[in-house]
C-alpha positions as a printed NumPy array, in Angstrom:
array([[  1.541,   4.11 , -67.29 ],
       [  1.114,   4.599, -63.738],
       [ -0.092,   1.611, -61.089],
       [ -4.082,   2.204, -59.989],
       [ -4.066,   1.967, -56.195],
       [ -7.661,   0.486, -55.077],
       [ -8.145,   2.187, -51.455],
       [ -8.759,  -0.637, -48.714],
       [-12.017,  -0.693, -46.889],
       [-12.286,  -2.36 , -43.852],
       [-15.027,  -4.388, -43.838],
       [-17.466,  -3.946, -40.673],
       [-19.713,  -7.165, -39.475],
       [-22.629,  -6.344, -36.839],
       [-22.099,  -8.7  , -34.332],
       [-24.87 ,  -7.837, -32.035],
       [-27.656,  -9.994, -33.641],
       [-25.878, -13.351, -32.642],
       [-24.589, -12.106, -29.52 ],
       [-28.24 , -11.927, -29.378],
       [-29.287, -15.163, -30.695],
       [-26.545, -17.03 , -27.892],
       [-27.999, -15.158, -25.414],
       [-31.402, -16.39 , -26.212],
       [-30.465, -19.792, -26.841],
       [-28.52 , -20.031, -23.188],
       [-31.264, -18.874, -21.717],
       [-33.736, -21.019, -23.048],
       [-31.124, -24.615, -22.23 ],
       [-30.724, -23.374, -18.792],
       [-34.875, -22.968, -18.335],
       [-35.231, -26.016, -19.902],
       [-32.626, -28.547, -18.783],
       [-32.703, -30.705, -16.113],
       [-30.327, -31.193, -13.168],
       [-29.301, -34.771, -12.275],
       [-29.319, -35.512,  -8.375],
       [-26.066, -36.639,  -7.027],
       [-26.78 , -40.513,  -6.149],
       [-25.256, -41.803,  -2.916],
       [-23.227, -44.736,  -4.542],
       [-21.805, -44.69 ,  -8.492],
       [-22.658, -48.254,  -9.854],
       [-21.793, -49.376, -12.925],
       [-24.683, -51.133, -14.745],
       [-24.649, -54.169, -16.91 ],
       [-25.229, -53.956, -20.618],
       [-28.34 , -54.789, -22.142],
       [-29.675, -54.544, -25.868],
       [-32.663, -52.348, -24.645],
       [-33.034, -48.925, -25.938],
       [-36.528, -47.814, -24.297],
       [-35.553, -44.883, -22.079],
       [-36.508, -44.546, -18.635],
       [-38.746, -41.526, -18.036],
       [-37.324, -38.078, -17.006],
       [-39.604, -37.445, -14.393],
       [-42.092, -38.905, -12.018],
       [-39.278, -41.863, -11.419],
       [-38.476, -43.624,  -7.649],
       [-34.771, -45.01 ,  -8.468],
       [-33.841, -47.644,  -6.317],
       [-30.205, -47.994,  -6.269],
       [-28.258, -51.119,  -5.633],
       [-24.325, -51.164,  -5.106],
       [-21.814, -53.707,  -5.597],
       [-21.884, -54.763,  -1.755],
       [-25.747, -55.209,  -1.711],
       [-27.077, -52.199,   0.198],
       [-29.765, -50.31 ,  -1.435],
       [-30.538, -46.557,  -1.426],
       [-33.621, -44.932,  -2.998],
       [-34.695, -41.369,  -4.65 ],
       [-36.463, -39.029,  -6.554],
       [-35.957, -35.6  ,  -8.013],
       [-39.471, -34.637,  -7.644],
       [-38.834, -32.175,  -4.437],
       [-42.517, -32.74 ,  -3.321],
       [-42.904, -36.545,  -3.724],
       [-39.446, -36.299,  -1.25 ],
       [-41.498, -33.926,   1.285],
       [-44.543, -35.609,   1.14 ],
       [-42.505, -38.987,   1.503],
       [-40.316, -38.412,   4.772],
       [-43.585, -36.731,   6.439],
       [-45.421, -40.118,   5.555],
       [-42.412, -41.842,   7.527],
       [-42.016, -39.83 ,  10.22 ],
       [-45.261, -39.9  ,  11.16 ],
       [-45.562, -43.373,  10.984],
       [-42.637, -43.736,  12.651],
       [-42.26 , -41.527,  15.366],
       [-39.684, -39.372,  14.456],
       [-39.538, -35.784,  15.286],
       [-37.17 , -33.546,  12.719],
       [-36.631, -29.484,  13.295],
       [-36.848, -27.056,  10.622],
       [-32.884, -27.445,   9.471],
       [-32.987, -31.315,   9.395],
       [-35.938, -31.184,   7.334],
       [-34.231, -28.583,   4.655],
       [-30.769, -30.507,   4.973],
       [-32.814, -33.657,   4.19 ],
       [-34.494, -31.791,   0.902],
       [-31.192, -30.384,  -0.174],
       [-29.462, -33.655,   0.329],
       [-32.631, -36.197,  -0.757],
       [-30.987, -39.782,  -0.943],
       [-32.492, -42.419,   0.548],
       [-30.089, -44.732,   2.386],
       [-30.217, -45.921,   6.031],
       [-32.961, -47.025,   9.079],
       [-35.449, -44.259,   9.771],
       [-34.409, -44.039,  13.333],
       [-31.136, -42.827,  12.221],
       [-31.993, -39.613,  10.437],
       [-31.947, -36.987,  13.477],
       [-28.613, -38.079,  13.82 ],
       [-27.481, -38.465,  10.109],
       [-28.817, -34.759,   9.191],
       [-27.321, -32.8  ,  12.287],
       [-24.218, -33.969,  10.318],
       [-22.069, -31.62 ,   7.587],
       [-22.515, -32.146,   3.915],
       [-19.228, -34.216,   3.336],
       [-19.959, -36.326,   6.682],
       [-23.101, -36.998,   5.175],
       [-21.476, -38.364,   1.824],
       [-20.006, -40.63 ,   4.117],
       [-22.135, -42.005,   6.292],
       [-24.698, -43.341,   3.964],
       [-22.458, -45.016,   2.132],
       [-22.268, -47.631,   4.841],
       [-25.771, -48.182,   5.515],
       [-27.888, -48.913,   3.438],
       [-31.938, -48.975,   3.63 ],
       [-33.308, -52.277,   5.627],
       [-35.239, -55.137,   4.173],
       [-35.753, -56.581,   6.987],
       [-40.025, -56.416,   7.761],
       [-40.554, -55.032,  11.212],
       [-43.069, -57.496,  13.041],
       [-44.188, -59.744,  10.79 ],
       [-45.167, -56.339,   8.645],
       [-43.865, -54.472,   6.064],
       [-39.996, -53.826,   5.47 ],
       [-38.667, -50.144,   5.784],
       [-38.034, -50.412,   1.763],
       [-41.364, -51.511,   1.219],
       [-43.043, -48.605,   3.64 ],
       [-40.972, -46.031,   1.477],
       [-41.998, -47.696,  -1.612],
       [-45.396, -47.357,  -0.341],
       [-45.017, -43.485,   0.834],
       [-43.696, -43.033,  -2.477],
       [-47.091, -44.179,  -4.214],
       [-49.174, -42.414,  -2.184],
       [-47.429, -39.106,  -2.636],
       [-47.525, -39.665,  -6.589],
       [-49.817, -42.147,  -7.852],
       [-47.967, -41.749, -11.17 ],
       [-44.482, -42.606,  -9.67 ],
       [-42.645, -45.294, -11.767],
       [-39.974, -47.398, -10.288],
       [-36.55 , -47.89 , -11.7  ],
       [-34.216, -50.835, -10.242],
       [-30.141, -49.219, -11.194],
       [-27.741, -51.991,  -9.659],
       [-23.829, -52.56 , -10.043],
       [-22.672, -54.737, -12.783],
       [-21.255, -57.168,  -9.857],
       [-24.351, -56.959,  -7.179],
       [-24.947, -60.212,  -6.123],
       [-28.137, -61.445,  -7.569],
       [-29.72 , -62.446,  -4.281],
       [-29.881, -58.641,  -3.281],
       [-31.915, -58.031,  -6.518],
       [-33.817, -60.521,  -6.617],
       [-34.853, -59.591,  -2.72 ],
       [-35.789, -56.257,  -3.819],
       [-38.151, -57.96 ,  -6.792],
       [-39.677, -60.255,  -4.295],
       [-39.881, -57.003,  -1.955],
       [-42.037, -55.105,  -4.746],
       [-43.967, -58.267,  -5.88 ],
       [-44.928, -58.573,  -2.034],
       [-46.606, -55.025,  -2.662],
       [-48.01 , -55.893,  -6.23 ],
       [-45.592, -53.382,  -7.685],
       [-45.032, -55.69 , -10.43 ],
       [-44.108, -52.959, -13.388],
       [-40.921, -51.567, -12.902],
       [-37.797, -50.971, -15.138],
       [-34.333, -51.824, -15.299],
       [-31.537, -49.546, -15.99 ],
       [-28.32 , -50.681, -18.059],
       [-26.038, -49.552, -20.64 ],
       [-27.038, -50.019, -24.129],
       [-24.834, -53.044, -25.42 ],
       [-22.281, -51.885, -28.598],
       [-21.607, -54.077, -31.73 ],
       [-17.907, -54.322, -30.358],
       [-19.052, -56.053, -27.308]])
């Protein structure tokens, strides 16, 4: 008795619902997600048992690296305009046009006031560089508030809902932080948070 043949049948899968459903699903993480700003200085924080997570947004971060020089920001792009307008004014400094959008695009916080014309006529990677070795002063200006503490301040009064974060280096010396406490305490900014790395079992 002779063999049956079955005929093959290729099998055909319509692909173009879940080409739809990535599609949909891209689009809706790239509406949705949030881009981290480039910080000045990387630091790497101490561990800490804490889990409470430090908001998304609404947040002034003041940064801290190992050396002790501090740098400050926000990714809220108005808070930042509102913020350098409050300190030029106050301080007498004139920006164009470009400065002004090189200082949005590029929104760190890291140096004396008087040295911004200067530090945004220069190129993105210059830029990099230069704040790296300044740093924002503590010093108070006659008897007054400190530069930190007048952007601190600017900060407030562009967003009344602004919450402060204090991210410092695993090996800043304590002194530094515990000058920017005193700094904030001086303002009665007495709530603020402390970033770290959530402590393992292992260590």
């Amino acid at each position: 008795m002779g063999k049956i043949k079955i005929e093959k049948k290729d099998v055909w899968i319509d692909m173009t619902p879940m080409s739809d459903v990535m599609t949909l699903l891209l689009c809706f993480f790239m509406l949705t997600s949030t881009f981290l700003q480039p910080e000045p200085v990387k630091v790497n924080t101490p561990n800490s048992v804490s889990e409470k997570k430090v908001p998304e947004k609404d947040v002034l971060n003041i940064l801290i690296d190992p050396s002790g020089k501090i740098f400050l920001g926000t990714d809220n792009k108005n808070d930042v305009k509102s913020m350098l307008q409050t300190m030029t004014d106050k301080f007498g400094i004139s920006l164009n046009a470009a400065q002004k959008k090189n200082f949005y695009d590029n929104s760190a916080i890291g140096m004396s006031i008087d040295k911004f014309p200067a530090y945004l006529n220069l190129e993105a990677d210059q830029m990099a560089e230069f704040i790296q070795t300044q740093g924002v002063p503590t010093d108070s200006i006659d008897g007054g508030m400190s530069q930190f503490q007048e952007w601190v301040a600017a900060a407030k009064e562009a967003n009344s809902d602004i919450k402060l974060a204090i991210k410092c280096d695993a090996k800043t010396p304590y002194k530094v932080v515990k000058t920017v406490m005193s700094e904030l305490q001086d303002m009665n900014e007495n709530r603020y948070q402390l970033i770290t790395n959530l402590k393992t079992g292992e260590e």
